[in-house]
Coordinates of C-alpha atoms in Angstrom, one line a residue:
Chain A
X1095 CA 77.6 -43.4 32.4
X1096 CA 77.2 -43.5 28.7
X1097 CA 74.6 -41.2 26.8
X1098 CA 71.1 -42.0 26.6
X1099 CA 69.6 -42.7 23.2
X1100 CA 67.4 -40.7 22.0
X1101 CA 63.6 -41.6 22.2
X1102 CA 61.1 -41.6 19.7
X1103 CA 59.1 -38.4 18.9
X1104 CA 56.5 -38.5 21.6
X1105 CA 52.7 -38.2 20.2
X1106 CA 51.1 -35.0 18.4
X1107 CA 48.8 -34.8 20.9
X1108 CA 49.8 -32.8 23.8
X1109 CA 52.5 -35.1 25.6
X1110 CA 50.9 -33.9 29.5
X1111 CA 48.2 -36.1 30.7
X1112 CA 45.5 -34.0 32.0
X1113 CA 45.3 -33.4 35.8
X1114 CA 43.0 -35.2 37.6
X1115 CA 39.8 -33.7 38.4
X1116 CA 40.1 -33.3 42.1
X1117 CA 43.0 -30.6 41.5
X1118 CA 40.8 -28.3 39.9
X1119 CA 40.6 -24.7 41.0
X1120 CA 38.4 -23.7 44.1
X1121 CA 38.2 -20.4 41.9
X1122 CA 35.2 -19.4 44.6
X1123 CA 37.5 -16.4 45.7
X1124 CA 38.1 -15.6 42.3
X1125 CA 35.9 -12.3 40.5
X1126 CA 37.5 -12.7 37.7
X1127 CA 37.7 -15.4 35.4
X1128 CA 41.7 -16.5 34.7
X1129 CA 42.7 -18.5 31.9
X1130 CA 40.7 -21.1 30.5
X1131 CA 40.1 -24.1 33.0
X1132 CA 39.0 -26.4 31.2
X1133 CA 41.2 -27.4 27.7
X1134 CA 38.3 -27.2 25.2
X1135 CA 39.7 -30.0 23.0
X1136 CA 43.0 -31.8 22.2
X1137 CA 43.9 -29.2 19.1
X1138 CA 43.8 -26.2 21.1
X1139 CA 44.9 -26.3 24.5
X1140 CA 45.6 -23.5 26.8
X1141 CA 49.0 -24.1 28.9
X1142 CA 48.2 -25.4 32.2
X1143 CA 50.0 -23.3 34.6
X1144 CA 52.3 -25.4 37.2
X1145 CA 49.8 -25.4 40.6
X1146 CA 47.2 -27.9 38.4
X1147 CA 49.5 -30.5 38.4
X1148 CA 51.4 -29.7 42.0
X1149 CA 50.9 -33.6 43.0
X1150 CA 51.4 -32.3 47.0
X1151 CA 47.8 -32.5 49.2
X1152 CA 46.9 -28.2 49.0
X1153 CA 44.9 -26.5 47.5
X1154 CA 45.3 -23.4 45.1
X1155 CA 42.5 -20.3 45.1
X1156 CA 42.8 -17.0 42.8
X1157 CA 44.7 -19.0 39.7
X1158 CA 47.6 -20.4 41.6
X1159 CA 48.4 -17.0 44.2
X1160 CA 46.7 -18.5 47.1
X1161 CA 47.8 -22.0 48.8
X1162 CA 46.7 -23.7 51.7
X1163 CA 46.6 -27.1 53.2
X1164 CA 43.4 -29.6 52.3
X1165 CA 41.7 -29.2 55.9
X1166 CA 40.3 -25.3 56.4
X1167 CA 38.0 -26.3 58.7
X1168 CA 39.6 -25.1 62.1
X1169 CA 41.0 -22.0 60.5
X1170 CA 37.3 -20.1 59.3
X1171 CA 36.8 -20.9 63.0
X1172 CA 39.5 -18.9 63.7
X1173 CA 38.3 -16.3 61.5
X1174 CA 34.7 -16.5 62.9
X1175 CA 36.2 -15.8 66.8
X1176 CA 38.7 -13.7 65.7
X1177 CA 35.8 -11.1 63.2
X1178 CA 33.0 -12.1 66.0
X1179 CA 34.8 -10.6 68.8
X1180 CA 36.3 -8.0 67.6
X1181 CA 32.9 -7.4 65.6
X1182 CA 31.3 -7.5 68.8
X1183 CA 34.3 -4.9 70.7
X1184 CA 33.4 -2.2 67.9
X1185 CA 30.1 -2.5 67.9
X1186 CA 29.2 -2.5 71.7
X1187 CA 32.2 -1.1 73.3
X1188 CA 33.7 1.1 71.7
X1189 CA 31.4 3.3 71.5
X1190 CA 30.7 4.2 74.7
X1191 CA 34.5 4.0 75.6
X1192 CA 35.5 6.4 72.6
X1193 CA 33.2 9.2 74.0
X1194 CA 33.7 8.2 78.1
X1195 CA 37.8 7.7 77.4
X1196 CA 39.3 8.7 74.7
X1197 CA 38.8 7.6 70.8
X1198 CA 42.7 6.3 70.9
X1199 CA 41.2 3.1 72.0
X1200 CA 39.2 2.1 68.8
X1201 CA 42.3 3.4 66.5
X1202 CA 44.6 1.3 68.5
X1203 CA 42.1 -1.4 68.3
X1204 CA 41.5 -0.9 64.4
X1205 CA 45.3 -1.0 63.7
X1206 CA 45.4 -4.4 65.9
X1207 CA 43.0 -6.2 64.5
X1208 CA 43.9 -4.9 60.9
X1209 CA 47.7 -6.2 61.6
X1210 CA 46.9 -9.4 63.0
X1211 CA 44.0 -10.1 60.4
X1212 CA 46.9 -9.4 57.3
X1213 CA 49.1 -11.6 59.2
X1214 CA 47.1 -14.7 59.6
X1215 CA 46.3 -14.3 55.7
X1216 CA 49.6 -14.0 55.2
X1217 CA 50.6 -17.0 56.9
X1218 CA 47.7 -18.8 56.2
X1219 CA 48.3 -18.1 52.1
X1220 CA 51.4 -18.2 51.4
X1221 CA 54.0 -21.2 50.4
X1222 CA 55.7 -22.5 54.1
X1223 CA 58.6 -23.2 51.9
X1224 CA 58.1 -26.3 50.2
X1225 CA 60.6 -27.9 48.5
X1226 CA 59.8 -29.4 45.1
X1227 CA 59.9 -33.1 44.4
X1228 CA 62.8 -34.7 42.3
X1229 CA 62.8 -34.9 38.4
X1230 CA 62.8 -38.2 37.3
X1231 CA 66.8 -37.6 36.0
X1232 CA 67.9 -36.5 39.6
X1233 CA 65.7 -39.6 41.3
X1234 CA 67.7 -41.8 39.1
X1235 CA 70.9 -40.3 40.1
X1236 CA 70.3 -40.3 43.9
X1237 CA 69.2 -44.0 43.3
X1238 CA 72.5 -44.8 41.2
X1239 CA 74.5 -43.4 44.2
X1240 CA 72.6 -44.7 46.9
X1241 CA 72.9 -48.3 45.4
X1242 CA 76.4 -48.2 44.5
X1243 CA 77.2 -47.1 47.9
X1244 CA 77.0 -50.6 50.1
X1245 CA 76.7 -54.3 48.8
X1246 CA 74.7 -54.8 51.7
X1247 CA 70.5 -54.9 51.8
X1248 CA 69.2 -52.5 52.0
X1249 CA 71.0 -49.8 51.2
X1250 CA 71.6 -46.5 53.5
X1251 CA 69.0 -44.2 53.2
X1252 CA 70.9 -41.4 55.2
X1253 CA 73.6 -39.4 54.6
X1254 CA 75.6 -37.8 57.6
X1255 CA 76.9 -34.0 57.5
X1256 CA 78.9 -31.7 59.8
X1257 CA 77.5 -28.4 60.4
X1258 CA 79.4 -26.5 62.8
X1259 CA 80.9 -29.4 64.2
X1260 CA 77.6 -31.1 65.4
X1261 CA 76.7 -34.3 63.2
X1262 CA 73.4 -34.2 61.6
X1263 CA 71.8 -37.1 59.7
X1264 CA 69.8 -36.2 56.6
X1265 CA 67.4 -38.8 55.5
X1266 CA 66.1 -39.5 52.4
X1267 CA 62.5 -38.8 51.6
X1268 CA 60.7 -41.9 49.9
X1269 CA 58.0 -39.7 48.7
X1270 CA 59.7 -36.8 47.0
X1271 CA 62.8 -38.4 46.4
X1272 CA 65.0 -36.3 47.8
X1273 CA 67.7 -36.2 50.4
X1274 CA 66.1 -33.9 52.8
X1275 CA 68.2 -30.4 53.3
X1276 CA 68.6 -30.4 57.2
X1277 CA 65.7 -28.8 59.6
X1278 CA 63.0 -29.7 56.5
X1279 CA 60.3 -32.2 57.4
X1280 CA 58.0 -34.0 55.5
X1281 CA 54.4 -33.3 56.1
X1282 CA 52.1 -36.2 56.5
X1283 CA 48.8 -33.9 56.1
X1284 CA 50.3 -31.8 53.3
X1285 CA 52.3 -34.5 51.8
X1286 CA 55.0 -32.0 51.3
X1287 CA 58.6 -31.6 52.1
X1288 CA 59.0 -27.9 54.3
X1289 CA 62.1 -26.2 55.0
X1290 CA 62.7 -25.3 58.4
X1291 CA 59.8 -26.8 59.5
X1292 CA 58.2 -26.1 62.4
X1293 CA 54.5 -27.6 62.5
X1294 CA 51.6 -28.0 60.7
X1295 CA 48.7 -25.1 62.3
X1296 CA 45.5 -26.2 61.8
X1297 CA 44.5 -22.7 62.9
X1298 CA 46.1 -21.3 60.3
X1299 CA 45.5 -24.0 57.7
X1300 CA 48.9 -24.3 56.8
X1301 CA 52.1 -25.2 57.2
X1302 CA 54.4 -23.7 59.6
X1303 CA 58.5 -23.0 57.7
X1304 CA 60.8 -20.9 56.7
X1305 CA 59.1 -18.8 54.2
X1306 CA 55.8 -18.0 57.3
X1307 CA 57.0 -18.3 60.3
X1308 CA 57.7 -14.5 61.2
X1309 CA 54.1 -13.9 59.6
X1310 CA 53.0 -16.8 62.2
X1311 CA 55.0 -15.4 65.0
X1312 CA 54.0 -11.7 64.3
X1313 CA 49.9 -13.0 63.6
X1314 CA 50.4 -14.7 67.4
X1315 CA 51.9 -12.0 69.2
X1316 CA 49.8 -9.9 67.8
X1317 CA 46.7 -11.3 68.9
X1318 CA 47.7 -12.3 72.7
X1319 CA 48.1 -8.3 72.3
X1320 CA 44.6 -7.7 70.9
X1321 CA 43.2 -10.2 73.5
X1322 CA 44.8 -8.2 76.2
X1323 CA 43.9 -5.1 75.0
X1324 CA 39.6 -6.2 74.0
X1325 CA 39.9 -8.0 77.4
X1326 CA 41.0 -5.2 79.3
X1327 CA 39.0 -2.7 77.4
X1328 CA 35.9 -4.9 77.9
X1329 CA 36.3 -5.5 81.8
X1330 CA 36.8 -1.3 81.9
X1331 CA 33.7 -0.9 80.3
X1332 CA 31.8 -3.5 82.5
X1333 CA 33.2 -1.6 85.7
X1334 CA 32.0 2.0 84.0
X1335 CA 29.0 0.9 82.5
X1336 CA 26.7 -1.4 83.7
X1337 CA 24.5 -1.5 81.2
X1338 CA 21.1 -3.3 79.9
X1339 CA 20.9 -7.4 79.0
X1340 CA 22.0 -7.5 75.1
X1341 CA 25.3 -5.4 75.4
X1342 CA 25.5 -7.7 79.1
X1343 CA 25.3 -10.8 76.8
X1344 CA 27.7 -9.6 74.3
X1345 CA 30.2 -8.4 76.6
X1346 CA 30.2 -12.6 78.6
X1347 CA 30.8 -13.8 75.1
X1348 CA 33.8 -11.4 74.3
X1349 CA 35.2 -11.6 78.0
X1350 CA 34.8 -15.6 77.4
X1351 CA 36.5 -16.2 74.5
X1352 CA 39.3 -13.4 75.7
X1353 CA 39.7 -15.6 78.8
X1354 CA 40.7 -18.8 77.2
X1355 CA 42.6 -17.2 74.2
X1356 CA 44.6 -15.4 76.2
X1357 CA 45.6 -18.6 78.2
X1358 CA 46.5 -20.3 74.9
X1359 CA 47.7 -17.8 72.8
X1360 CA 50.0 -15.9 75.2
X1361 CA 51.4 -19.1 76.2
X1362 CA 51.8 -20.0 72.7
X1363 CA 53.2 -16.5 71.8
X1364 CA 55.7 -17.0 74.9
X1365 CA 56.7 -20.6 73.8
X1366 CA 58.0 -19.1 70.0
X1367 CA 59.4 -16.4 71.2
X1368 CA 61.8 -19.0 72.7
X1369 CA 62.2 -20.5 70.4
X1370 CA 63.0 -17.9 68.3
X1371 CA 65.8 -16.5 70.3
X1372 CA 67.2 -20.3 71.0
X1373 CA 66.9 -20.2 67.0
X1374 CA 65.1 -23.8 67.4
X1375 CA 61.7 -25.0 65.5
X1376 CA 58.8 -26.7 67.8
X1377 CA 59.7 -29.7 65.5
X1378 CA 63.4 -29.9 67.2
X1379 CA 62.3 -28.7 70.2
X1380 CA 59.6 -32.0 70.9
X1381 CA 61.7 -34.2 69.4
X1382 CA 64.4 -33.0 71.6
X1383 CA 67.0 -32.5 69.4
X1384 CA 69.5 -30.5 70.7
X1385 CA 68.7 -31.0 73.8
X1386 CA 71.6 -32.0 76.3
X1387 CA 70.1 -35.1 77.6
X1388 CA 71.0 -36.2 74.7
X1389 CA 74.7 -36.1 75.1
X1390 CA 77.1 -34.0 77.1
X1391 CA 78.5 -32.3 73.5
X1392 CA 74.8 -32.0 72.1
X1393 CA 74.3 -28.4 71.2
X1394 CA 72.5 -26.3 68.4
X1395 CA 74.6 -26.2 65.8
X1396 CA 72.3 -23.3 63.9
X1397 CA 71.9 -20.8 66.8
X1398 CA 73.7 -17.6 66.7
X1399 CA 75.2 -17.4 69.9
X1400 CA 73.1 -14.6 70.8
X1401 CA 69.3 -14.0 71.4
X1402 CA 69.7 -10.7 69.3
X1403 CA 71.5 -12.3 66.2
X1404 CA 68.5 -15.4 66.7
X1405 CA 65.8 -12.8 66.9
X1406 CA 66.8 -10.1 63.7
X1407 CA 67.4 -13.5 61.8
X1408 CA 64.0 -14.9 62.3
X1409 CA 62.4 -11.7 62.3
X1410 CA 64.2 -9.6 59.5
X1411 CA 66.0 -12.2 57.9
X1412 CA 66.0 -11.8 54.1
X1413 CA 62.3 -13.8 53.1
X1414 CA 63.7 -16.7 50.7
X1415 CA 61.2 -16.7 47.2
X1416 CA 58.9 -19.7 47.0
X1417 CA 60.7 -22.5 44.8
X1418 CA 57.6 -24.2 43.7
X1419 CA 56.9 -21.4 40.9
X1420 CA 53.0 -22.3 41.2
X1421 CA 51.8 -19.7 38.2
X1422 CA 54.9 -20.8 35.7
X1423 CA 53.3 -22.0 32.6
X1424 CA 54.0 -26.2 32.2
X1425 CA 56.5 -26.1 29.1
X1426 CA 56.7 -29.0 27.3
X1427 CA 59.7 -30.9 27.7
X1428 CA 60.4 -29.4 31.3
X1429 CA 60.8 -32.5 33.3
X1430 CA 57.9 -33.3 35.1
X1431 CA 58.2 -34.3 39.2
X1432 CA 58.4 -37.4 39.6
X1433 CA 54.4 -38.7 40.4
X1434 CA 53.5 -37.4 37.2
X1435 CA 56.4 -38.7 35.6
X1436 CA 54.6 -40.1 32.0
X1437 CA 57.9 -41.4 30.2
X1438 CA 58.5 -37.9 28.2
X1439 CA 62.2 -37.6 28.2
X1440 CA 63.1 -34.2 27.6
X1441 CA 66.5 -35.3 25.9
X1442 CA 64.9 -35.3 22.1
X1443 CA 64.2 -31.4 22.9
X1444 CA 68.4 -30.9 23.4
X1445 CA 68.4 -28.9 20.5
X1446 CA 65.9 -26.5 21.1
X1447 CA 67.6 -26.0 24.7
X1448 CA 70.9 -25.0 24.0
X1449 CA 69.5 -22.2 22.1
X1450 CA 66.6 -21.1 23.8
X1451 CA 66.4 -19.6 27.3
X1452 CA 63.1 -21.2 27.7
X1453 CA 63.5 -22.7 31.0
X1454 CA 64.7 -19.3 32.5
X1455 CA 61.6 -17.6 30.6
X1456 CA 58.9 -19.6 32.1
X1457 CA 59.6 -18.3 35.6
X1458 CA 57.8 -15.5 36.5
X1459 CA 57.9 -12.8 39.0
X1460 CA 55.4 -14.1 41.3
X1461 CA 58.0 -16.3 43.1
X1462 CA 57.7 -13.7 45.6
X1463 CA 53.9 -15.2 47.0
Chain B
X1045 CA 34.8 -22.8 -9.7
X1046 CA 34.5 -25.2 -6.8
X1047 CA 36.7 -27.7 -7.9
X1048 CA 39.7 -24.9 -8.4
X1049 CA 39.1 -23.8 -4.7
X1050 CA 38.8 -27.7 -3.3
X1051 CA 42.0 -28.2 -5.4
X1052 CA 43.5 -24.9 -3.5
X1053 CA 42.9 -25.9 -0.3
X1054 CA 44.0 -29.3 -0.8
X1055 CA 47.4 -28.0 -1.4
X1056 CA 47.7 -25.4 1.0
X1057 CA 47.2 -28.7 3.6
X1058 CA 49.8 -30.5 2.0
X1059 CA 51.8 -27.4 2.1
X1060 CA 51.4 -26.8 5.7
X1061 CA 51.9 -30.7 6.7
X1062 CA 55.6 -30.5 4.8
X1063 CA 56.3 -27.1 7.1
X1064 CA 55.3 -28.4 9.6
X1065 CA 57.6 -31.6 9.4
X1066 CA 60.4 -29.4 8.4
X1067 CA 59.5 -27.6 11.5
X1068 CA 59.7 -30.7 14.1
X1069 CA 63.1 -30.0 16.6
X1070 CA 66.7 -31.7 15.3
X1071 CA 66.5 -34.3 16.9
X1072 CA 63.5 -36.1 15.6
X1073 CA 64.4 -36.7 11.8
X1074 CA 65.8 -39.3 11.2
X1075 CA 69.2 -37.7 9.8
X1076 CA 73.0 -38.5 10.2
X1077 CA 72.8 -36.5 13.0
X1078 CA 71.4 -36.8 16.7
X1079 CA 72.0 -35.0 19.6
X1080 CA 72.1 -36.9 22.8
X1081 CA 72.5 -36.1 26.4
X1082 CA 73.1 -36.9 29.7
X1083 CA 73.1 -35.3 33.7
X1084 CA 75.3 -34.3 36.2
X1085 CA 73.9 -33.0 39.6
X1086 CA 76.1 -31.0 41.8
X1087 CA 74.6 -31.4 44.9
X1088 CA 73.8 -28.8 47.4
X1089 CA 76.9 -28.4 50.8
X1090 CA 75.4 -28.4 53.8
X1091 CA 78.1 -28.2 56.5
X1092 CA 77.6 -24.2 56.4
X1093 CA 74.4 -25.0 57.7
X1094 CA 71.4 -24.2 55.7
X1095 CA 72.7 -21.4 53.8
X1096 CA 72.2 -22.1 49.5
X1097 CA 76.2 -23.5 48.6
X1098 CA 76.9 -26.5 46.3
X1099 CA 79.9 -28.7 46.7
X1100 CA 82.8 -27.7 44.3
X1101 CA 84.1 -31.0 44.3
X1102 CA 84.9 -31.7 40.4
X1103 CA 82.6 -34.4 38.5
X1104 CA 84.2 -36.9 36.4
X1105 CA 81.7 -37.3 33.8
X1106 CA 83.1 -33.5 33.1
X1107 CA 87.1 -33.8 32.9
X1108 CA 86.9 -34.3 28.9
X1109 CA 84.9 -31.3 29.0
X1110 CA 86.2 -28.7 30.7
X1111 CA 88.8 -27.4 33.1
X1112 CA 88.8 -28.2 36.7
X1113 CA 89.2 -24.6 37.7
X1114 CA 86.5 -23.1 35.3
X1115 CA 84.3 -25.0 36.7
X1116 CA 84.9 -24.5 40.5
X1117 CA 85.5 -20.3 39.9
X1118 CA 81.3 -21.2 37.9
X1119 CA 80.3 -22.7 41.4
X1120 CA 82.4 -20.7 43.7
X1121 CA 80.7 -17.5 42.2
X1122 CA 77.3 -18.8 42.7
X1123 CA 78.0 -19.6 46.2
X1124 CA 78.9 -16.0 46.3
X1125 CA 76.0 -14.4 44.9
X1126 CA 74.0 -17.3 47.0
X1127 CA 75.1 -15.8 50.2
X1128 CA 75.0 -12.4 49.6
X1129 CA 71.2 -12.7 48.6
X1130 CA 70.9 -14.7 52.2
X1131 CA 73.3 -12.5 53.9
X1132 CA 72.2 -11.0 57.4
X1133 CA 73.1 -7.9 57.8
X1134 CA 72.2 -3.6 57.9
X1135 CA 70.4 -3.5 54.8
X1136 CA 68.1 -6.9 54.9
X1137 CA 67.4 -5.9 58.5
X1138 CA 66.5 -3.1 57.2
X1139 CA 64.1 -4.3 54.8
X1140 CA 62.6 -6.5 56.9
X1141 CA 61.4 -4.3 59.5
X1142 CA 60.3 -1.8 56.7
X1143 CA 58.2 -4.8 55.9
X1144 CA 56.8 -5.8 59.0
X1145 CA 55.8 -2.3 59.2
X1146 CA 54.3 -2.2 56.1
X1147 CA 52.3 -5.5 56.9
X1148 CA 54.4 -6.7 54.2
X1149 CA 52.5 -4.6 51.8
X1150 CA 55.4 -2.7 50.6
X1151 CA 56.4 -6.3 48.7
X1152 CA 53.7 -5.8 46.3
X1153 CA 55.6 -2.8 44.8
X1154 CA 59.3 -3.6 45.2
X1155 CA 61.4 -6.8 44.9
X1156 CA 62.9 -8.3 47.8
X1157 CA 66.7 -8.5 48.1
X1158 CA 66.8 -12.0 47.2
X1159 CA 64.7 -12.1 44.0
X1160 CA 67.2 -8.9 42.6
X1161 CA 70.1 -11.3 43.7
X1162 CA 68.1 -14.2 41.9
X1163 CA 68.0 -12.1 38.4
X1164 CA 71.5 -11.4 39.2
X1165 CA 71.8 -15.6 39.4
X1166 CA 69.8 -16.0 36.2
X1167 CA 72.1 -13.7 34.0
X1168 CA 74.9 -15.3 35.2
X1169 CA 74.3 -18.7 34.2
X1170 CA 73.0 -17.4 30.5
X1171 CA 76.6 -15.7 30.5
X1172 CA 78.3 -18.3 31.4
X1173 CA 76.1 -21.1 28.9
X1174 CA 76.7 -18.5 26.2
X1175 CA 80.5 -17.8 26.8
X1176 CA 81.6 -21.3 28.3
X1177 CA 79.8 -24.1 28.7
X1178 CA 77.8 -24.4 25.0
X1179 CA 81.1 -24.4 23.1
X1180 CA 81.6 -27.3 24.7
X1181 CA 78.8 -29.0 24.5
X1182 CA 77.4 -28.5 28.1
X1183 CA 74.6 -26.3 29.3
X1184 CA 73.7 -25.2 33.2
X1185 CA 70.5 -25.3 34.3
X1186 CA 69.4 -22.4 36.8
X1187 CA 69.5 -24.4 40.6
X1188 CA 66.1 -21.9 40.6
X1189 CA 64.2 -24.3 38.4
X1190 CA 65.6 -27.2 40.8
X1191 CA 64.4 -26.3 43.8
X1192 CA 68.0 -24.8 44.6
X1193 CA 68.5 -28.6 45.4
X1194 CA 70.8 -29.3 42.3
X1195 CA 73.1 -27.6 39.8
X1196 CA 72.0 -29.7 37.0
X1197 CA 74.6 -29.6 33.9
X1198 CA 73.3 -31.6 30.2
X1199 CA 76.0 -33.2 28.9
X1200 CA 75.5 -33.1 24.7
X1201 CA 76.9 -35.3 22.7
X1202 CA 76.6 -35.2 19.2
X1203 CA 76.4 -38.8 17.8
X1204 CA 77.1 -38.6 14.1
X1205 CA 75.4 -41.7 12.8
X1206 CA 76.4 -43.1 9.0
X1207 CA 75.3 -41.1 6.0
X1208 CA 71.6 -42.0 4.5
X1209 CA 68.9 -44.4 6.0

């Protein structure tokens, strides 16, 4: 209530602190050098752009159009089995199996593994749907209303809503400061809030949420297919063919890694596609929300009613743009989130806001990554 | 000779610090007037579901301001245009599997539905800033730049402070 003062003219030196050194760019993927890293001095520095100061645990590649979580680890190892086997298919199998059979089988093979290697790097890169942290003005806010809501200690930190006549508690995220929309998650290892999500992949490197997960379900299926079909193909050759010690060596390797990535993956693949057409995420499904033990009147209050309506939605749904605008330029006096929250109010720029558009102009078009 | 350039340059700088002060935004000299402000949030409705709405329910910091019914036909319309961009239906199936075919490739040519119903957002809120809500001293923030968490609205008040300091 009441209008804040106005606070004195903040410094001539650039009011941004800079970002700590550990969010610098990995620009290893990067041929081309992007705009100037490093600020050469206080007089003239380059705008940052909005990924060097995302205070959540990723990291950015290629100036800001690349994102994954901090642990890639597991997921080159996923791109070593996934390149080595099929490396291996193409090189030794096919082929004999092109001339013997018929060359369908590499094509069908190339289009596989091109389809399932575009969909892990576009699960693997692209924002799961995280949802930005509060401004400093809307943490206040919440806080106002969540303190004036109870005399008693300490205050409630959920709110209840009804969605299609099921209750669902939202809870209030201490680390973004946000009431959490329902189905998002906090992510301990990313230190993000996710919409709709499901899990965090190591595999993939990523998050799994609303903006991936038909690029995650798509890259799954589509490998428990390639499996099949390099498992298959291999054993055909074997039983045609065989042949001297190296391509013998080659073809155990590929028929052992097929054997236990079938078991995994097509389970896997199997699993989602439940959930899919139950319209559920792996996150509600262990935790058991909807599930009737719970109570008699417990049901899913977001499904469709039908596995075809579940399906299209997941599948072909509209795909939502990423809200975290991670190659906006930092404008001054946009309100920072609220870790790097450094005291600059941005009501002594009220002037210059009512006539300029400058909030709308900083987007840019690459909300769509 | 030196001297008269020395002399020169001397007052372009002095030149260039008075611009520049003359420059600085309203609100930090020190005149009779300053411009302060203060938030609203209009927070997001969830018992649609998921789907992007934001309650209607009329704030009270606003009823000196402007009409109740302006302001729910403003948030009623974004709703609107909110849903349609999320809508499920022929033509974002559609697109969707024309994507999948495409690997998703096709998306680095074309927009997707929902960013075309975003710039469709965008110009709505300038319109409405520009028609509506700066005559009065209010301006709406895009729920884009929030995280679609908020509707943010800047209350301004203009605090005419005594003549001279």
């Amino acid at each position: 209530s009441g209008c804040s003062p106005c606070p004195p003219p903040p410094p001539a030196a650039a009011p941004l602190p800079p970002p700590p050194r550990r969010l610098r760019p990995f620009n290893t993927l990067d041929p081309l050098p992007s705009s100037d890293p490093d600020p050469p001095c206080e007089g003239s520095r380059s705008p940052r752009k909005k990924w060097q100061v995302f205070p959540g645990r990723n990291r950015f590649y290629c100036d800001g159009r690349i994102m994954m979580a901090r642990q890639t680890g597991v997921f080159y190892l996923t791109l070593v089995l996934i390149l080595l086997t099929c490396g291996l298919f193409f090189t030794f199998d096919c082929p004999f199996l092109a001339s013997n059979l018929t060359p369908a089988i590499p094509a069908v093979g190339g289009v596989l593994f091109i389809f399932v290697m575009g969909m892990l790097f576009r699960a693997s890169f692209s924002d799961p749907g995280i949802l930005p942290r509060a401004t400093p003005d809307e943490a206040a806010d919440l806080e106002r209303q969540i303190d004036s809501a109870g005399c008693s200690r300490p205050p409630p930190r959920t709110r209840e809503v009804l969605i299609n006549g099921q209750a669902v508690k939202l809870k209030y995220c201490f680390t973004c400061k946000i009431f959490r929309p329902p189905r998002a998650s906090h992510c301990s290892l990313c230190d993000n809030c996710v919409e709709r999500f499901d899990h965090h992949c190591p595999w993939v490197g990523n998050c799994v949420g609303r903006r991936n997960y038909r690029f995650f379900y798509l890259f799954i299926l589509s490998l428990s297919l390639l499996t099949v079909f390099i498992f298959a193909f291999v054993i055909t050759h074997v039983i045609l063919n065989p042949s001297q010690s190296l391509t013998l060596l080659c073809t155990v390797l590929e028929v052992v890694v097929c054997f236990f990535s079938i078991w995994s993956i097509v389970g896997l693949s199997g699993f989602h596609t439940y959930l899919i057409s139950s319209n559920q995420t792996t996150n509600e499904d262990i935790k058991g929300s909807w599930s009737t033990k719970r109570g008699k009147d417990n049901y899913n209050p977001y499904s469709y009613g039908n596995i075809l309506t579940n399906c299209c939605a997941a599948l072909c749904g509209p795909l939502p743009p990423s809200l975290i605008d991670r190659r906006g330029l930092i404008q001054s006096g946009t309100p920072q989130t609220v870790s790097q929250s450094n005291g600059t109010s941005n009501s002594s720029y009220a002037s210059t806001q009512l006539h300029s558009n400058m909030v709308g102009e900083g987007r840019r078009h690459t909300a769509r990554y | 000779m030196f001297i008269f350039f020395y002399l020169l340059y001397i007052c372009l700088k002095l030149i260039c610090i008075r611009v520049n002060s003359l420059c600085r935004p309203t609100a930090y000299r020190t005149s009779s007037n300053q411009l302060c402000s203060s938030k609203v949030f209009i927070q997001r409705d969830y018992s649609s579901g998921t789907i992007c709405k934001f309650q209607t329910k009329f704030p009270s910091e606003l009823e000196s301001r402007i009409d109740e019914q302006q302001f729910e036909e403003t948030i009623q319309t974004l709703n609107n245009l909110y849903a349609e961009a999320e809508k499920l239906g022929g033509k974002s199936y559609l697109e969707g599997c024309l994507a999948s075919l495409t690997a998703y490739t096709i998306f680095l040519c074309m927009e997707t539905h929902y960013e075309k119903v975003l710039k469709k957002i965008a110009r709505y809120i300038k319109d409405q800033n520009e028609k509506i809500y700066a005559p009065r001293g209010l301006l709406l923030t895009d729920p884009i730049e929030r995280g679609l968490r908020v509707v943010e609205i800047t209350i301004f008040e203009d605090r005419s402070i005594g003549s001279g300091r």
